[in-house]
XYZ file of C-alpha atoms in Angstrom:
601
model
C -41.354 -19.256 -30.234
C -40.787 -21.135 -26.858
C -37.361 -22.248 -29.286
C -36.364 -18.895 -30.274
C -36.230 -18.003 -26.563
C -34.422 -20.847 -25.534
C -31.496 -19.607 -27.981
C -31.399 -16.280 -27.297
C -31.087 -17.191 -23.253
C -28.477 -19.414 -23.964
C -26.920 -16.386 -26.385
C -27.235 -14.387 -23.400
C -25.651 -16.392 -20.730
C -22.880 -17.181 -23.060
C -22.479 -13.328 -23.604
C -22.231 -13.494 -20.105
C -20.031 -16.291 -19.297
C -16.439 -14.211 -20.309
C -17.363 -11.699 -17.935
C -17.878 -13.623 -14.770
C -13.808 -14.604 -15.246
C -12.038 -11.666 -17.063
C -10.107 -9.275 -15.572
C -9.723 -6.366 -17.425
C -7.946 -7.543 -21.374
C -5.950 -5.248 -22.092
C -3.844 -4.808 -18.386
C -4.297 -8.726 -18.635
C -2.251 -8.590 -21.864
C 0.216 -5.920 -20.822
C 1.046 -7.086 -17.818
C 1.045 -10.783 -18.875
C 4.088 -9.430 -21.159
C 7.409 -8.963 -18.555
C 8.874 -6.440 -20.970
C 6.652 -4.088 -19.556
C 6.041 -3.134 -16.202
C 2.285 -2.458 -16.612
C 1.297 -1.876 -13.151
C 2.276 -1.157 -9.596
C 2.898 -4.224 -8.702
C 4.125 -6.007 -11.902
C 0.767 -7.406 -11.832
C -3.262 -7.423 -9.969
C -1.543 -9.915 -7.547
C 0.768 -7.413 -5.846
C 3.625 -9.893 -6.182
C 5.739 -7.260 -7.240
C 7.995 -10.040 -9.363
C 9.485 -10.054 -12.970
C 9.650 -13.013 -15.101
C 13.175 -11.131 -16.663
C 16.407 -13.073 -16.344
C 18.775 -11.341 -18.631
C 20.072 -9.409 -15.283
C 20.981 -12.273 -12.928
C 22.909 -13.184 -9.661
C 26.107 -13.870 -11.860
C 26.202 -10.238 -13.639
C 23.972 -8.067 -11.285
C 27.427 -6.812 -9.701
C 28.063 -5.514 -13.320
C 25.198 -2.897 -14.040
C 25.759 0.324 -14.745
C 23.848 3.407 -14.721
C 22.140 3.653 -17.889
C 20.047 7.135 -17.774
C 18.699 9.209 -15.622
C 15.732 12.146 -15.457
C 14.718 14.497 -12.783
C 11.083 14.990 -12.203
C 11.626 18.764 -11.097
C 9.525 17.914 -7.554
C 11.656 18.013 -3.832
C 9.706 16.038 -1.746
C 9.368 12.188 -1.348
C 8.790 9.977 -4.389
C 6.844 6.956 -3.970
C 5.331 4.592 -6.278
C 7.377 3.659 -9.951
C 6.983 5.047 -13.380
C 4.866 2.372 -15.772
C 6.564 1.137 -18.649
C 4.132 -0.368 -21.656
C 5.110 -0.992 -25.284
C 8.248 0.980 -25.397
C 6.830 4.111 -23.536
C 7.514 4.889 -19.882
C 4.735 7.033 -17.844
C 6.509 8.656 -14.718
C 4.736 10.929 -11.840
C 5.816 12.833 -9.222
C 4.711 13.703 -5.693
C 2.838 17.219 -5.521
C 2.058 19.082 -8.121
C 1.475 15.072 -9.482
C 3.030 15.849 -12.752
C 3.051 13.422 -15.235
C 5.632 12.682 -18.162
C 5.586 10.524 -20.771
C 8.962 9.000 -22.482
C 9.979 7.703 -25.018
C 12.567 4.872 -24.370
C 14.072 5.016 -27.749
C 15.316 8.408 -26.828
C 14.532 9.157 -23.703
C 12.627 12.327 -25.147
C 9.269 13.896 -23.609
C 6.724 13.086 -25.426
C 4.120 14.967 -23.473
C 3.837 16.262 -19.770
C 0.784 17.191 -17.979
C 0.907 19.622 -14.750
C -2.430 20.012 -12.868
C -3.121 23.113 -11.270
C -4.026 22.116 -7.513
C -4.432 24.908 -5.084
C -1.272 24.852 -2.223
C -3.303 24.503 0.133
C -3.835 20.927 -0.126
C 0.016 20.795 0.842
C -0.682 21.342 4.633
C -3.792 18.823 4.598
C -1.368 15.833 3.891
C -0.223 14.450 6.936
C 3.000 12.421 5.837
C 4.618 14.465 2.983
C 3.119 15.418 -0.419
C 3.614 11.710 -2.068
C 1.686 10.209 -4.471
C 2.266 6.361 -5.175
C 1.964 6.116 -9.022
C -0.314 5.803 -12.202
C -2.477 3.134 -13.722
C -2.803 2.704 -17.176
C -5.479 0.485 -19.499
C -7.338 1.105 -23.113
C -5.235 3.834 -23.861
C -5.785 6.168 -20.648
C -3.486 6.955 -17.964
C -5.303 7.323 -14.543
C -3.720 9.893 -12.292
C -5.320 10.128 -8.386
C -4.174 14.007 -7.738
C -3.685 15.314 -4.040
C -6.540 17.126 -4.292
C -8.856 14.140 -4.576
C -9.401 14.402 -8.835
C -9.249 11.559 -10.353
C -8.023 12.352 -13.879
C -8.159 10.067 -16.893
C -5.098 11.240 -19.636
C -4.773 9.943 -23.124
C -1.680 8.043 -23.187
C -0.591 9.538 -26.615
C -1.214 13.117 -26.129
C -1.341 13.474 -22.524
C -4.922 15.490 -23.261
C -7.407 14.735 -20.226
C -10.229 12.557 -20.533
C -12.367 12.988 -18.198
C -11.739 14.039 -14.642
C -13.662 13.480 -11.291
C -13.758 14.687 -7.667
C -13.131 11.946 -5.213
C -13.012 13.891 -1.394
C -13.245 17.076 -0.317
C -9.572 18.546 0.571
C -11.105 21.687 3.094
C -12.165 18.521 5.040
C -8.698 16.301 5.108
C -9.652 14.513 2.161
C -6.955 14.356 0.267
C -5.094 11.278 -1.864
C -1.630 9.562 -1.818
C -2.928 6.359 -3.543
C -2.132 5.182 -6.640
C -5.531 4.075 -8.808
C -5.879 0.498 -10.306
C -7.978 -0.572 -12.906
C -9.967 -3.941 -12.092
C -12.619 -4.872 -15.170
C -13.806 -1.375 -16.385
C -13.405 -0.073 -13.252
C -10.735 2.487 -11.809
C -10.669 2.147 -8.384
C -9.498 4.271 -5.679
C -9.441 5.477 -1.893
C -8.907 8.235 0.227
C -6.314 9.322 2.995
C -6.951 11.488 5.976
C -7.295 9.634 8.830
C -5.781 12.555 10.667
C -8.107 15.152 10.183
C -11.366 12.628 11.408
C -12.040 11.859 7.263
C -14.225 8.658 6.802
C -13.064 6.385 4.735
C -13.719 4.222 1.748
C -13.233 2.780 -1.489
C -14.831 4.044 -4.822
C -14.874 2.649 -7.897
C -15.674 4.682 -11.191
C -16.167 3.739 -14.952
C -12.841 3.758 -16.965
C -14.748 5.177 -19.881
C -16.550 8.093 -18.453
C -15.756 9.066 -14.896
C -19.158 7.965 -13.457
C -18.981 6.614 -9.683
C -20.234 2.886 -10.347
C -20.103 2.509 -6.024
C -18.935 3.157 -2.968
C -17.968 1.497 0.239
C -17.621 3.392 3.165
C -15.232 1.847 6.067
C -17.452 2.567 9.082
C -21.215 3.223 9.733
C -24.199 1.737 8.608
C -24.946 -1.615 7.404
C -26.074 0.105 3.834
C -23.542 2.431 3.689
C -20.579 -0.113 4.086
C -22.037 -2.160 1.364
C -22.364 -5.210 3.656
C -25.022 -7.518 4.202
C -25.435 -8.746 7.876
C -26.471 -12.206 6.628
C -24.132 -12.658 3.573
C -20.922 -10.649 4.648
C -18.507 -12.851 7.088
C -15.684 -12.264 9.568
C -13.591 -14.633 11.490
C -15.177 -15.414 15.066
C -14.581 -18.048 17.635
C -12.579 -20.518 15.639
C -15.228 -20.065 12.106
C -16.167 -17.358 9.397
C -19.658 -16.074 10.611
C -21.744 -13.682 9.303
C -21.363 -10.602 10.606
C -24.432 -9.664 12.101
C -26.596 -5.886 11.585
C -24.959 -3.175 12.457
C -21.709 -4.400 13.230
C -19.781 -1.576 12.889
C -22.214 1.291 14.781
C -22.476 -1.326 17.633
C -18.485 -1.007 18.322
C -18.285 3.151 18.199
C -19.484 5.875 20.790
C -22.460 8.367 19.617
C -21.659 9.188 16.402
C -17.804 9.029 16.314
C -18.083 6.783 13.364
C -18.947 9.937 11.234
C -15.095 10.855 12.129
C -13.805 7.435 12.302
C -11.482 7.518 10.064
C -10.338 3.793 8.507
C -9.234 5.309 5.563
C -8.035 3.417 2.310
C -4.482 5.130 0.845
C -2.484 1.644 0.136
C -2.458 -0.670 -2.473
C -5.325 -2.759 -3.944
C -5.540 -6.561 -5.556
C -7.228 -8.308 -7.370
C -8.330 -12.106 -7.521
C -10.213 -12.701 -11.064
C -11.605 -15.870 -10.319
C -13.057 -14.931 -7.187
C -14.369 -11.191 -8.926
C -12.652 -9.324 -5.516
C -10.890 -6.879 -4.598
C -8.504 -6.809 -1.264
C -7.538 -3.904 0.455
C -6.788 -2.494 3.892
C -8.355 0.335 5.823
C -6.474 2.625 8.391
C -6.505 4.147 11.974
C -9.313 5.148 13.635
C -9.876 9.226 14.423
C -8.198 9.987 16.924
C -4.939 8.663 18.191
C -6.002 9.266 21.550
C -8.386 5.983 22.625
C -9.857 7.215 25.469
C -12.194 9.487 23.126
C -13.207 6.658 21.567
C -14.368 3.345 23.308
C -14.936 0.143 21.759
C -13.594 -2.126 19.008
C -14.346 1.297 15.940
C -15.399 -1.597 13.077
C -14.196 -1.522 10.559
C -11.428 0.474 10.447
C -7.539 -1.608 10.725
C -9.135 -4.184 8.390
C -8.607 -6.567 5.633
C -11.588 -6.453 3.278
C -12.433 -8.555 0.465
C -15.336 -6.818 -2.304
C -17.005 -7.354 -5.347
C -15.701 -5.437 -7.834
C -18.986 -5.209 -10.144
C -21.123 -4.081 -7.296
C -18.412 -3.165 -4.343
C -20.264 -5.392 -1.935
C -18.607 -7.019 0.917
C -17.940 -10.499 0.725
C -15.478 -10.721 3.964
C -13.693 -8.532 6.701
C -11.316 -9.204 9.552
C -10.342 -6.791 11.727
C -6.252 -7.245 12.745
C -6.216 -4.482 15.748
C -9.593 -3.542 17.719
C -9.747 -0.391 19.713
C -6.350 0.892 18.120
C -4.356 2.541 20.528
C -0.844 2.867 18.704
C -2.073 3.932 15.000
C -1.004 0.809 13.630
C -2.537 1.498 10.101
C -3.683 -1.121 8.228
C -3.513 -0.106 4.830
C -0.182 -2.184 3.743
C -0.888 -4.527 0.326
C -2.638 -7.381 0.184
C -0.593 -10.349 -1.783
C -2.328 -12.726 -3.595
C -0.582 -15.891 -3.806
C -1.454 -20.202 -4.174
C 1.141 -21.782 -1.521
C 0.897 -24.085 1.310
C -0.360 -23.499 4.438
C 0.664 -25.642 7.280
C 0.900 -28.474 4.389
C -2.635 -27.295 2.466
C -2.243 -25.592 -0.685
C -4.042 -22.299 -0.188
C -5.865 -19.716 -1.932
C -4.057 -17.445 0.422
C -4.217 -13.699 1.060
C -0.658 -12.526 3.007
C -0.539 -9.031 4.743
C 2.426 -7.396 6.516
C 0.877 -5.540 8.678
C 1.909 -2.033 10.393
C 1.205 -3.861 14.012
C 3.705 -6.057 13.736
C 2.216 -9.512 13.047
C 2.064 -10.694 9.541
C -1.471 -12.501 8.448
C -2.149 -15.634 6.478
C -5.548 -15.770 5.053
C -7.821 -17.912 3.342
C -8.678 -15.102 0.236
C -12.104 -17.182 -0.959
C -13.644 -16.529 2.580
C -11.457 -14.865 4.907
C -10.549 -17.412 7.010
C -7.345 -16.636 9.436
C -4.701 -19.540 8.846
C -1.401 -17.634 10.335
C -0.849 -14.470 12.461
C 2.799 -14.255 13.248
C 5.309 -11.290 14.453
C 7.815 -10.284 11.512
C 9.949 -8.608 13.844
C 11.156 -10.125 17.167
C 11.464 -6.590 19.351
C 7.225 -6.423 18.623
C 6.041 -6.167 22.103
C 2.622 -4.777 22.218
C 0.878 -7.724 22.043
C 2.180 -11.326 23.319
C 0.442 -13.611 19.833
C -2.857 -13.068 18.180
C -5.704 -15.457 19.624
C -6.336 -17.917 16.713
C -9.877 -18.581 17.962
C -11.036 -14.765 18.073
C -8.543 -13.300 15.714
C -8.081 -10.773 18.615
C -4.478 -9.539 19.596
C -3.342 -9.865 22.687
C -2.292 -7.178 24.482
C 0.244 -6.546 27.035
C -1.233 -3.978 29.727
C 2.270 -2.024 30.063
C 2.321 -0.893 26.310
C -1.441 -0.220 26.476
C -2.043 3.877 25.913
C -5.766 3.497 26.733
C -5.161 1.519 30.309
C -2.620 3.974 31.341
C -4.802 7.251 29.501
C -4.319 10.777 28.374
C -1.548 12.327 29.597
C 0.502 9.773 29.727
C 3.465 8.925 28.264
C 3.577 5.246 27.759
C 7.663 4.301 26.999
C 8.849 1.283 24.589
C 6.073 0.187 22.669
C 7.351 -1.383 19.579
C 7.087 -1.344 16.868
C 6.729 2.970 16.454
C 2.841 3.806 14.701
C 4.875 4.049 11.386
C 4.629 -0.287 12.108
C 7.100 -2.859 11.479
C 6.223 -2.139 7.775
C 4.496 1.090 6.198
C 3.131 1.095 2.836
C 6.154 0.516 1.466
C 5.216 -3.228 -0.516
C 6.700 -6.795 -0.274
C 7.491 -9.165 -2.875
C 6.353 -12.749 -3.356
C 9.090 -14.829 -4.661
C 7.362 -18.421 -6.761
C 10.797 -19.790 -7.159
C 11.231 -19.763 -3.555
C 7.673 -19.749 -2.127
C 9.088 -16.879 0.158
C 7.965 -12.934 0.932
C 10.774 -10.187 0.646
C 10.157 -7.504 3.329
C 11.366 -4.190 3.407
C 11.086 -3.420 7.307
C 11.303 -0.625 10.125
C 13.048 -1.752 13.345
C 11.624 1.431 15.366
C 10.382 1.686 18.869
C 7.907 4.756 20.497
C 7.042 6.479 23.350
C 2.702 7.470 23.098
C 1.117 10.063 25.278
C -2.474 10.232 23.974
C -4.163 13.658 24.615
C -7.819 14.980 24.413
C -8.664 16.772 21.380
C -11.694 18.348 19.785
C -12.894 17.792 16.210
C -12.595 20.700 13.883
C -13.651 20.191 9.992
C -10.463 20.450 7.981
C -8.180 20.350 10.483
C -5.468 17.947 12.383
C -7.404 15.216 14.620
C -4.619 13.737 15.961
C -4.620 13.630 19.495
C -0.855 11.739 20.743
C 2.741 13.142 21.205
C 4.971 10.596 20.148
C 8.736 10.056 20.159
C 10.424 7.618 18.152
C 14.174 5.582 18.367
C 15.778 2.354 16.810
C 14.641 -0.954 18.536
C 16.784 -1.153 21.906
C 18.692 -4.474 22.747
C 19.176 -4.775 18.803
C 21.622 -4.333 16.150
C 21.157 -0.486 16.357
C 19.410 -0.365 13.242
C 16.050 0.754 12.479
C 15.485 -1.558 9.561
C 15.390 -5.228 8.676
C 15.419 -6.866 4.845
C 13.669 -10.197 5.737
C 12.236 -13.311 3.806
C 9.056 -14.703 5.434
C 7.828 -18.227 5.265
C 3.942 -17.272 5.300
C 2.576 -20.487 5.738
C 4.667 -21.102 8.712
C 4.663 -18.003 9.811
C 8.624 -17.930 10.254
C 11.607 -15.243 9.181
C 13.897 -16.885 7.275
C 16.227 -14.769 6.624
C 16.884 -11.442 8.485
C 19.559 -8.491 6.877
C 19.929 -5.521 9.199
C 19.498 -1.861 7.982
C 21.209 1.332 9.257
C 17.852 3.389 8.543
C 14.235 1.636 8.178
C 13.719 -0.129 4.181
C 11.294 2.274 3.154
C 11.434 1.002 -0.815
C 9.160 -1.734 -2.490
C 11.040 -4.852 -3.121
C 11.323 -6.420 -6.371
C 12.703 -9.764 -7.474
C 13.115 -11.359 -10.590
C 13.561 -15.190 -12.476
C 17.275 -13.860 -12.722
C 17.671 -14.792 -8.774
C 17.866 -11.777 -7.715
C 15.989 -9.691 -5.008
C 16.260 -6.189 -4.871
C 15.450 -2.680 -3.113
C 16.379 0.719 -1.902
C 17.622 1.938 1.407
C 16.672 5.530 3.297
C 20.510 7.150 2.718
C 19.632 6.171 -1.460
C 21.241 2.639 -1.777
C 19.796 0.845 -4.063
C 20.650 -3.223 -3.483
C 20.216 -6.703 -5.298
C 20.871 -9.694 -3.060
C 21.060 -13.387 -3.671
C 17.364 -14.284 -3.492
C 18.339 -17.260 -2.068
C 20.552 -15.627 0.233
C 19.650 -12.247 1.083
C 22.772 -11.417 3.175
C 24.677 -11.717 0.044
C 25.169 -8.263 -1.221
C 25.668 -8.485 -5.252
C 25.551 -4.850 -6.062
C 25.353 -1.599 -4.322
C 25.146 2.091 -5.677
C 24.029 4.900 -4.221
C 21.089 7.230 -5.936
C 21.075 10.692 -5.485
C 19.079 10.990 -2.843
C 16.903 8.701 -0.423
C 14.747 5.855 -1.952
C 11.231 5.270 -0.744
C 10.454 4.326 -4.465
C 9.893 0.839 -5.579
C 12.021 -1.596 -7.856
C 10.917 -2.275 -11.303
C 11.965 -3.946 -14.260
C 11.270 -3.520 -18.096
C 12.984 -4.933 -21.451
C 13.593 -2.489 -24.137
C 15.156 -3.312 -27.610
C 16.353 -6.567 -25.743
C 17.607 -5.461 -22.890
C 16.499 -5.690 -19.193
C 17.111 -2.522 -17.134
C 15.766 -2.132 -13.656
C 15.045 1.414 -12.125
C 13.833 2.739 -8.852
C 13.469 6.305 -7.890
C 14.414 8.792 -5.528
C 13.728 11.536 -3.804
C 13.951 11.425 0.195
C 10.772 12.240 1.557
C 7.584 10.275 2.986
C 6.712 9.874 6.673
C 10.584 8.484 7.761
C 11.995 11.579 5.607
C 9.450 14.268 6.660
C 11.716 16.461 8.333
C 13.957 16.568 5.507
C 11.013 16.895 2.813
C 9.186 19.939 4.568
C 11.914 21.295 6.896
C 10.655 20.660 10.645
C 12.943 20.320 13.331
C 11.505 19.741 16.349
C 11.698 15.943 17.358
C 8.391 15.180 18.254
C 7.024 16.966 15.046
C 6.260 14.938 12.084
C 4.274 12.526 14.467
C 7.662 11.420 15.901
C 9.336 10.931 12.679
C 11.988 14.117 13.222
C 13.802 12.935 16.075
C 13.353 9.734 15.140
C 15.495 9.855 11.554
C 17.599 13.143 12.261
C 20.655 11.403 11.247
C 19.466 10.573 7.869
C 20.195 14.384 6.728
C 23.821 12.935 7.184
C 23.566 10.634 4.399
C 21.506 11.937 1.790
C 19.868 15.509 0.798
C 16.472 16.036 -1.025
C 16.043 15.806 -4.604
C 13.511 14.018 -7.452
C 14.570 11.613 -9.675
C 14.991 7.965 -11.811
C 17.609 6.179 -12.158
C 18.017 2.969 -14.203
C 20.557 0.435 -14.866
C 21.247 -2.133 -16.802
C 24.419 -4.183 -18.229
C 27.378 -2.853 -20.243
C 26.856 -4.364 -24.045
């Protein structure tokens, strides 16, 4: 007997055993494959790089357009279509339609429209954009605006299974696009503006069900953190955090409108069984209403993905008075760190400052500024993690009503959402940047369900002193902390980069460039052609019938392009954003669509 038990236990825990390291199979397999582009991000490290080489430095200059589609949609389109086995899946902002090609012939092979009431439009702060599709097992996951999460067979475009994520009367709407970690599908929430508490939620591929979810403020239970177990960085060490270490840092019950919500991108480290992401501004923009640190929002978190638990969390701007977001990817990547090969976590963040981490544990290795003009702060203090800030760009010091000039960079940060790539030829990070400055007067402001929490007038202008610019192309040296390389930008780089074993690096610009560079040179323009309209889409590559094409979309729009995408003219509206890119609707005028290239035969 005692035998028979022995065997099946050890049956058991070899059962077991594949599950502690795998990832999910079949996105393993796909995007293990380069002639797809089977995520977001090329891959559940965010690197955002292609293993293709057929286009390189020495032909780039040759491509040529090879087709195009429109998606039918205005407004700003963010994200890239998914290409697996021959079949590309494309989306578009609001009404988040979704088409599936055929690359043989570029013919429809099924579209799927939700009905979503309109009046989700006015509850999305930044434009009606949603940043693309996830596919595994044969479903396509969709993350609608208003808050369903929809799984689509991929052959017939028939739904699944659908689920509510957020209430949109309350602000809780989506922009993200879902990934699939294990059998999970995980997603967040956006509405920071309209006092929505965030958090990340993770549901069974398979049937819809909510397996957890982590909320980004509140409660010790409600977080999913253990005050013994779950560390931060303090004084020089990762420490646990302590009970209650988010209510201890928030006024009365402000946390229950605290915002910190989750609309960016989301990775995923197999061998560690975690999931990194990064949660947004507190509610509201104007500090005064708010005293104290408001844990956890503007932080880098690190989960389980099995049971959403939180292993670490560091908090990169305390008491936010700027709305420096924090949401921006998290890339995965092994390099050296001040001479150690690292397990290391790298985040561009909105403030300015660009973050090394230690992924296993969440220790801070390198907290550097990515743009020189950043003035806010003078450095971030190693030993507390805690930025320090410079008293004359402070909107809380100087309080409502006040207009507080120069602060840079502008709340829409030295980098957005818009994602980075991680180069392993070159060890380096490609960064699409904003070079944009602000003027902040915070204002008092009452909380209304379903409405705008905002709180702050801003105005916004290129970085004075500079090359009159408001955008940078940079390489970054993370485990120095150190720009490399710097190419200025008429208008901010508001694409995802992309580069590929070809040597190339490439991305789109706000007037609906799209460039490759010399990866090893990035001020070495190799080709240049202009899109129909602005590109806040993100590079991708794909090999079809072998070929390589690369494709990027656009479709002006997003927080930069606001005043294009919904028509306001006022400067200060848009949160700033009108005044601050008026000249772009000189350059480029709305529209919706691909374009891809590749190389004459």
């Amino acid at each position: 007997m005692k035998t028979r038990q022995l065997s099946q236990r050890i049956g058991l825990a070899l059962l077991a055993l594949p599950a502690l390291a795998m990832a999910n199979a079949d996105v393993e397999k796909n995007t293990a494959n380069p002639k797809n582009w089977a995520m977001q991000a090329g891959d559940m490290y965010n690197q955002r790089y292609s293993k293709l080489n057929q286009i390189n430095k020495g032909n780039v200059g040759k491509m040529q357009v090879a087709w195009t589609f429109s998606t039918g949609v205005l407004r700003g389109h963010e994200g890239s279509p998914l290409v697996i086995d021959g079949t590309m899946y494309l989306h578009s902002p609001f009404p988040n339609k979704v088409f599936a090609i055929d690359l043989d012939t570029q013919k429809i092979k099924w579209k799927y429209e939700p009905k979503q009431d309109p009046a989700v439009i006015p509850q999305m702060c930044c434009d009606t954009v949603n940043r693309g599709l996830a596919y595994a097992e044969g479903k396509v996951f969709l993350q609608q605006a208003d808050s369903m999460l929809v799984a689509l067979d991929a052959k017939t475009g028939k739904k699944v299974w659908d689920v509510k994520n957020g209430d949109p009367k309350l602000g809780a709407v989506n922009t993200n696009a879902p990934h699939v970690f294990k059998d999970k599908v995980i997603t967040g929430i956006s509405g920071g503006e309209w006092g929505v508490r965030g958090y990340l939620a993770a549901y069974d591929i398979n049937t819809g069900k909510q397996v957890w979810k982590g909320y980004s403020t509140g409660p010790d239970a409600e977080m999913l953190i253990d005050p013994n177990k779950t560390t931060t960085w303090m004084d020089g060490a990762v420490k646990p955090v302590g009970p209650n270490s988010s209510l201890k840092t928030w006024q009365g019950d402000q946390w229950k409108i605290g915002g910190g919500t989750t609309w960016g991108w989301y990775s995923y480290d197999k061998g560690l069984n975690a999931v990194f992401y990064g949660t947004g501004n507190p509610s509201t923009w104007n500090p005064s209403q708010r005293p104290g640190d408001n844990k956890w929002s503007m932080s880098i978190w690190s989960r389980d993905v099995d049971t959403g638990k939180v292993n670490w969390v560091y908090q990169m701007t305390p008491f936010d008075e700027w709305d420096f977001d924090g949401i921006n990817e998290m890339i995965l990547a092994d390099i050296p760190v001040k001479g150690k090969q690292t397990k290391a976590l790298v985040h561009f963040d909105r403030n300015g400052f660009a973050y090394t981490l230690d992924r296993t544990n969440g220790a801070l290795l390198v907290a550097e500024k990515y743009d020189p003009k950043v003035n806010w702060a003078t450095h971030v203090d190693m030993k507390t993690g805690r930025p320090q800030v410079v008293k004359q760009y402070s909107t809380a010091q100087n309080g409502p009503d006040v207009n507080t000039k120069g602060i840079c960079p502008a709340a829409l940060g030295s980098k957005d959402q818009q994602p980075a790539a991680f180069d392993p030829e070159t060890g380096l990070f490609y960064v699409p940047t904003n070079h944009v400055c602000m003027d902040y007067e915070p204002f008092k402001v009452e909380y209304t369900a379903g409405q705008p929490y905002v709180g702050a007038t801003l105005s916004m202008f290129p970085a004075p002193g500079s090359h009159g610019g408001m955008g940078n192309y940079i390489t970054w040296d993370a485990g120095n902390g150190k720009i490399v390389q710097s190419k200025p930008e008429k208008f901010s780089v508001w694409s995802g980069a992309l580069n590929t074993a070809g040597g190339i690096s490439c991305y789109g610009t706000l007037e609906g460039y799209l460039k490759c560079v010399d990866k090893k040179d990035i001020n070495k323009e190799l080709f240049k052609f202009k899109t129909p309209s602005g590109i806040i889409g993100n590079v991708f590559s794909y090999e079809h019938k072998g070929k390589q094409y690369i494709g990027v979309f656009s479709g002006i729009g997003g927080w930069a392009g606001i005043g294009m995408a919904a028509g306001l003219e006022k400067d200060q509206d848009g949160l700033g954003a009108v005044g601050g890119y008026r000249e772009l609707s000189q350059y480029t005028e709305l529209g919706g669509s691909l374009t891809v290239f590749t190389l004459p035969n």
